[in-house]
Amino acid sequence: YLRVEGLTGAHYCVVIDHSASMQTLEGGKTRLDLAKEKALELIDTLDRGDQVMIVAFAEKAEVKSEMSDDRQRLRAAVRAIRPTETRSNIRDVMMIAASLAPDNPDLPATIPDLRLILFSDGQLTDLDQIGARARDVTYHKIGTETFNAGIVGLRLRDSTTLDTPAQTLVSV
């Protein structure tokens, strides 16, 4: 083995939206498929020494691969991401990033040069709640349509009387 001091690359946190809106078809492929293709392209262009963390998010964020320079492992983590039937919240992603690279100069940063790369259609429901957790993000918009809606909740309420019909409640 040859140990070389000082040979370090960039650190990326690749964030992939796998919420319900990412199931929208664009040119015969889902937005999630397009996002995964773009993430795989990014992995293929990494320089020697670069390390990547893969995070999938919808209602909650989930680390699919810790920081790694193992391209095969990173590709497998991206390919394993499956769609969900929930809305997308970016808050958890920002908390993960802040835990690795806090903005507070009094706190030590595990990864001070962390770069967030987001693949999403932009249908984020909690942007107004990010506040101080906001950070620089390289955003790759997936899809062309900006308006889309999906049913995220459905409930049937039985009638309490004979003369009142049952109700269907839908969350969009």
Short mmCIF file of N, CA and C in Angstrom, two decimals, residues 17-26 30-32 84-88 120-124 142 148-150 152:
data_model
loop_
_atom_site.label_atom_id
_atom_site.label_comp_id
_atom_site.label_asym_id
_atom_site.label_seq_id
_atom_site.Cartn_x
_atom_site.Cartn_y
_atom_site.Cartn_z
N ASP A 17 -34.83 13.47 -4.73
CA ASP A 17 -36.24 13.53 -4.34
C ASP A 17 -36.93 12.28 -4.87
N HIS A 18 -37.59 11.52 -3.99
CA HIS A 18 -38.33 10.34 -4.46
C HIS A 18 -39.78 10.40 -3.98
N SER A 19 -40.30 11.63 -3.91
CA SER A 19 -41.69 11.85 -3.49
C SER A 19 -42.67 11.46 -4.60
N ALA A 20 -43.95 11.55 -4.29
CA ALA A 20 -44.99 11.16 -5.24
C ALA A 20 -44.91 11.93 -6.55
N SER A 21 -44.59 13.22 -6.48
CA SER A 21 -44.55 14.03 -7.71
C SER A 21 -43.45 13.57 -8.66
N MET A 22 -42.44 12.87 -8.16
CA MET A 22 -41.35 12.38 -9.00
C MET A 22 -41.77 11.17 -9.83
N GLN A 23 -43.01 10.70 -9.67
CA GLN A 23 -43.52 9.61 -10.50
C GLN A 23 -44.16 10.13 -11.79
N THR A 24 -44.24 11.46 -11.93
CA THR A 24 -44.78 12.06 -13.15
C THR A 24 -43.92 11.64 -14.34
N LEU A 25 -44.58 11.31 -15.44
CA LEU A 25 -43.85 10.91 -16.65
C LEU A 25 -43.40 12.12 -17.43
N GLU A 26 -42.16 12.07 -17.89
CA GLU A 26 -41.55 13.10 -18.74
C GLU A 26 -40.86 12.35 -19.88
N THR A 30 -40.09 8.32 -15.72
CA THR A 30 -40.51 9.08 -14.56
C THR A 30 -39.43 10.11 -14.22
N ARG A 31 -39.84 11.14 -13.51
CA ARG A 31 -38.88 12.13 -13.05
C ARG A 31 -37.83 11.49 -12.14
N LEU A 32 -38.25 10.51 -11.35
CA LEU A 32 -37.29 9.83 -10.49
C LEU A 32 -36.24 9.11 -11.34
N THR A 84 -41.99 6.99 -3.53
CA THR A 84 -42.90 6.93 -2.40
C THR A 84 -44.20 7.62 -2.78
N GLU A 85 -45.18 7.51 -1.93
CA GLU A 85 -46.49 8.14 -2.16
C GLU A 85 -46.69 9.32 -1.21
N THR A 86 -45.60 10.01 -0.88
CA THR A 86 -45.69 11.12 0.07
C THR A 86 -45.20 12.41 -0.58
N ARG A 87 -45.43 13.51 0.10
CA ARG A 87 -44.94 14.81 -0.36
C ARG A 87 -43.46 14.92 -0.04
N SER A 88 -42.81 15.98 -0.53
CA SER A 88 -41.38 16.14 -0.26
C SER A 88 -41.13 17.29 0.70
N SER A 120 -34.44 17.30 -8.10
CA SER A 120 -35.84 17.35 -7.69
C SER A 120 -36.66 18.10 -8.73
N ASP A 121 -37.98 17.88 -8.69
CA ASP A 121 -38.87 18.66 -9.56
C ASP A 121 -39.25 19.98 -8.90
N GLY A 122 -38.79 20.21 -7.69
CA GLY A 122 -39.01 21.48 -7.01
C GLY A 122 -40.32 21.58 -6.26
N GLN A 123 -41.06 20.49 -6.17
CA GLN A 123 -42.34 20.50 -5.45
C GLN A 123 -42.08 20.26 -3.97
N LEU A 124 -41.40 21.20 -3.33
CA LEU A 124 -41.03 21.07 -1.93
C LEU A 124 -42.05 21.81 -1.08
N ILE A 142 -35.66 18.67 -12.37
CA ILE A 142 -36.05 17.49 -13.13
C ILE A 142 -37.49 17.70 -13.60
N ASN A 148 -48.07 20.17 -10.73
CA ASN A 148 -48.55 18.80 -10.70
C ASN A 148 -49.17 18.57 -9.34
N ALA A 149 -50.06 17.66 -9.28
CA ALA A 149 -50.74 17.36 -8.02
C ALA A 149 -50.94 15.86 -7.93
N GLY A 150 -50.98 15.38 -6.73
CA GLY A 150 -51.22 13.96 -6.51
C GLY A 150 -52.03 13.78 -5.25
N VAL A 152 -52.43 12.42 -1.85
CA VAL A 152 -51.53 11.90 -0.82
C VAL A 152 -52.28 11.34 0.38
#
